[in-house]
XYZ file of C-alpha atoms in Angstrom:
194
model
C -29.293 36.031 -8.385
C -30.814 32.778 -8.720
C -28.518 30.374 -11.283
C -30.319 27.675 -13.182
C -28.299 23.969 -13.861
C -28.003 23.902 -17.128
C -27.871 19.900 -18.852
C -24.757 18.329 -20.198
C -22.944 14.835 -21.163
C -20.590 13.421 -23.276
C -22.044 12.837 -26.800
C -19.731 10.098 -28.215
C -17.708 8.689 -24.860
C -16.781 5.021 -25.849
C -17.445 2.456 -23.511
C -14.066 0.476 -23.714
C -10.620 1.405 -24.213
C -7.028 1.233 -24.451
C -5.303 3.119 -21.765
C -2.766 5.888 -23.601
C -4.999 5.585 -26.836
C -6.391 8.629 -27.420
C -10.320 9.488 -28.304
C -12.531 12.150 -29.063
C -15.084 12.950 -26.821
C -17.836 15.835 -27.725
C -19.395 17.467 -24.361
C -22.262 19.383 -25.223
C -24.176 21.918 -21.949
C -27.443 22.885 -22.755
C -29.729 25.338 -21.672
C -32.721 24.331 -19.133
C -34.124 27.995 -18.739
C -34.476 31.131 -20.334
C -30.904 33.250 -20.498
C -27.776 33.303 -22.700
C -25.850 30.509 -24.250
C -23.345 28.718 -21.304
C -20.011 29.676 -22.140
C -16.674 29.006 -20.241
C -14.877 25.451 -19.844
C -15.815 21.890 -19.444
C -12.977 19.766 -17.633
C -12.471 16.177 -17.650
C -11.474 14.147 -14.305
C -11.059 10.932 -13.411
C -10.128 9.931 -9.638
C -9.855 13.660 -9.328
C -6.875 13.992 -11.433
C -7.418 16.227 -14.920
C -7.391 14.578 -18.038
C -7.928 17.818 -20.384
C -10.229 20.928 -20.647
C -11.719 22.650 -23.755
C -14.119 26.228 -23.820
C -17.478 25.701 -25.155
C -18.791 27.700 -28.212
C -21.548 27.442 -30.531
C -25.317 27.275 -29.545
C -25.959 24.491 -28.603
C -22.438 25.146 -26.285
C -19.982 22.217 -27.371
C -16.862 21.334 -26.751
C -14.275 18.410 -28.109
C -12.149 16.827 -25.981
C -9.461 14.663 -26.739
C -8.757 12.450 -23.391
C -6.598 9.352 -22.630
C -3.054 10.508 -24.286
C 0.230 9.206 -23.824
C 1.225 11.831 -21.398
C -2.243 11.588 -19.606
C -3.688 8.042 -19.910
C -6.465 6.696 -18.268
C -5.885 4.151 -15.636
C -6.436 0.555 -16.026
C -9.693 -0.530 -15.254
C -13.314 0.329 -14.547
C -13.192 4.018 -14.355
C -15.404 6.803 -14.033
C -15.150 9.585 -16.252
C -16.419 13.208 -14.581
C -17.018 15.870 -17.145
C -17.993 19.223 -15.183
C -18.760 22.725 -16.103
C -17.718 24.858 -13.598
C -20.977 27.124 -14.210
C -20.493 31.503 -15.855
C -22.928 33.809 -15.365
C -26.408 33.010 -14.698
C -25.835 29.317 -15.054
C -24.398 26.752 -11.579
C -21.859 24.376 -11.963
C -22.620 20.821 -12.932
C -20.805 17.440 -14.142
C -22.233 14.137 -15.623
C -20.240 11.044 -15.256
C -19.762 8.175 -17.769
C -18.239 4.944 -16.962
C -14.996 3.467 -19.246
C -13.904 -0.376 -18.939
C -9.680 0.682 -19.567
C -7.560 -2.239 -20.535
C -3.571 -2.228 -21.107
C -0.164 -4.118 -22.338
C 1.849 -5.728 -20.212
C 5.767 -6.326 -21.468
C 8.221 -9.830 -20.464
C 11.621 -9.979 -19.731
C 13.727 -13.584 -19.344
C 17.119 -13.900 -17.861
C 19.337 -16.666 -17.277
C 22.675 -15.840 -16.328
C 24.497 -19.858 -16.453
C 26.384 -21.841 -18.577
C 24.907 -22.456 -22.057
C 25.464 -25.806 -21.757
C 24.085 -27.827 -18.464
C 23.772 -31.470 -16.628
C 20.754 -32.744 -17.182
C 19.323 -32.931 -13.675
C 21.463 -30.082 -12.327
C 19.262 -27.703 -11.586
C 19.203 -23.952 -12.979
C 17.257 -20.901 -12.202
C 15.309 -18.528 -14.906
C 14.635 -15.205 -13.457
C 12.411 -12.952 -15.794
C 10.147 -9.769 -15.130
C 6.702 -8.780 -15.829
C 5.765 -4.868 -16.054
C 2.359 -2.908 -16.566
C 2.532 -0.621 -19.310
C 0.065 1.758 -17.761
C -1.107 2.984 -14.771
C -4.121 1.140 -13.110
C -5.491 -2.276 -11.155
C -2.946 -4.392 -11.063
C -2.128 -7.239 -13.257
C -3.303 -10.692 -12.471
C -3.288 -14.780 -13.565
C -0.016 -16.439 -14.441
C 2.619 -16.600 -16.312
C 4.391 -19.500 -17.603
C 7.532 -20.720 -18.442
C 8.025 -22.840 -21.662
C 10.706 -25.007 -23.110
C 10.557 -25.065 -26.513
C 6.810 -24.637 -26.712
C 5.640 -26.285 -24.050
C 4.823 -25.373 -20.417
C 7.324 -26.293 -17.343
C 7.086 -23.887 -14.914
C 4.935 -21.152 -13.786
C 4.122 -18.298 -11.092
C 1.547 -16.547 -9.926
C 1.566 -12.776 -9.899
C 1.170 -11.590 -6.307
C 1.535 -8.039 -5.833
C 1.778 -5.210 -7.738
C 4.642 -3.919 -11.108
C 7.202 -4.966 -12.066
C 6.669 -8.458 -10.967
C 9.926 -10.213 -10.508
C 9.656 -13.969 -11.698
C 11.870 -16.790 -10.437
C 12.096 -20.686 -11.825
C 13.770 -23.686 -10.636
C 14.585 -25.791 -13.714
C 16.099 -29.108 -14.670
C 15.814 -30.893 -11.548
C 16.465 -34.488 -11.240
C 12.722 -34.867 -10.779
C 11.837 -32.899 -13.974
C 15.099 -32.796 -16.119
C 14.819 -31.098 -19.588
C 15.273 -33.083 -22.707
C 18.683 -33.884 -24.049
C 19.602 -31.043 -26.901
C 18.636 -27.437 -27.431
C 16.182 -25.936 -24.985
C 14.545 -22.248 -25.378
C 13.720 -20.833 -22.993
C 10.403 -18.160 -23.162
C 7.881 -16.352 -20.880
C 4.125 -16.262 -21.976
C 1.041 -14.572 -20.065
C -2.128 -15.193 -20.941
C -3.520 -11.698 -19.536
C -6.206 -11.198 -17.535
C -10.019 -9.177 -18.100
C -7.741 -5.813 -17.825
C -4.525 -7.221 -19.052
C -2.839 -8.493 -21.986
C-alpha cells in the first residue's frame, strides 16, 4: 500500500525563550491526498531527547503541546525543535523542524573565610562560584569583583558549571580603602546568559 506524507508544523512555536519556561505550541498534520483524517501522536525532540507528545484529533488533526517545563527544559542556546508524526494508516511518517534562540539564569556565590578586620596591604583571597541554572552552551564573559560598588578584580570564565572564582585582594600594590569594604560578585551575562 502506497502511504502519502501528509503536511505538518508548529502553528504558534515562539522564536525566543527562557529555558524551564513553559509554552504552548499547536502542531497541526494535514492531509495532502485523498484518505481519512491522520490520527495517532506528534512528538517533540530536541537533540534527540523527548520533550513531550500529544494525540491529534479534530479535522484538521491538531495537537497542543506544552514543551520546555521545569522537569524537561530546553537547553541553552540555538536549538532545533523536531516535531514528528510517526505516520497511522495510509499516511508515512514525517517531522518539520523550527529553530528556538534558549537563554537562561545564572546564580553567584561569594566566600571569604578571614578575619573581618585586615592590614591594609596584607593581602586576602575572595573565593566565590558561578553556576548555570539550566542545561545548555556554556556560560561566557566575566565576572567581576566589586568593593563597595566599584570594580577591583575580575576573572574570566573558562570552562564549563559551576565555575569556581578566586581573587587576590588588598595587596600592597592595590590596597583597599581604610573603613568598611563589601565585598560582591556581578556578571554582566552573555547573548545566552544572564
Amino acid at each position: 500500500v502506497t502511504q502519502a506524507t501528509p503536511a505538518m508544523g508548529p502553528a504558534n512555536q515562539p522564536q525566543q525563550a527562557v529555558s524551564g519556561v513553559p509554552f504552548t505550541v499547536n502542531v497541526d498534520v494535514y492531509q495532502t491526498a485523498a484518505g481519512p483524517v491522520p490520527t495517532g501522536t506528534v512528538s517533540a525532540q530536541v537533540n534527540g531527547t523527548s520533550l513531550g507528545s500529544g494525540t491529534l484529533s479534530g479535522n484538521p488533526a491538531s495537537t497542543s503541546l506544552t514543551l520546555n517545563t521545569s522537569t524537561q527544559p530546553i537547553p541553552v542556546g540555538v536549538q532545533n525543535l523536531s516535531y514528528c508524526y510517526p505516520g497511522n494508516g495510509p499516511w508515512s511518517a514525517t517531522c518539520s523542524i523550527d529553530s528556538i534562540t534558549v537563554t537562561g539564569t545564572t546564580s553567584l556565590s561569594i566566600a571569604y573565610s578571614g578575619s573581618s578586620t585586615v592590614t591594609s596591604g596584607s593581602p586576602i583571597t575572595i573565593t566565590g562560584q558561578l553556576t548555570a541554572n539550566q542545561p545548555g552552551v556554556a556560560p561566557t564573559g566575566t565576572v567581576t569583583l566589586l568593593d563597595n560598588g566599584k570594580a577591583i578584580a575580575s576573572s574570566t570564565l573558562s570552562g564549563s558549571s559551576p565555575f569556581a572564582l578566586s581573587f587576590t585582594v588588598n595587596t600592597t600594590t592595590a590596597a583597599l580603602p581604610a573603613g568598611s569594604n563589601v565585598l560582591s560578585l556581578s556578571y554582566n551575562g552573555d547573548t545566552n546568559w544572564a
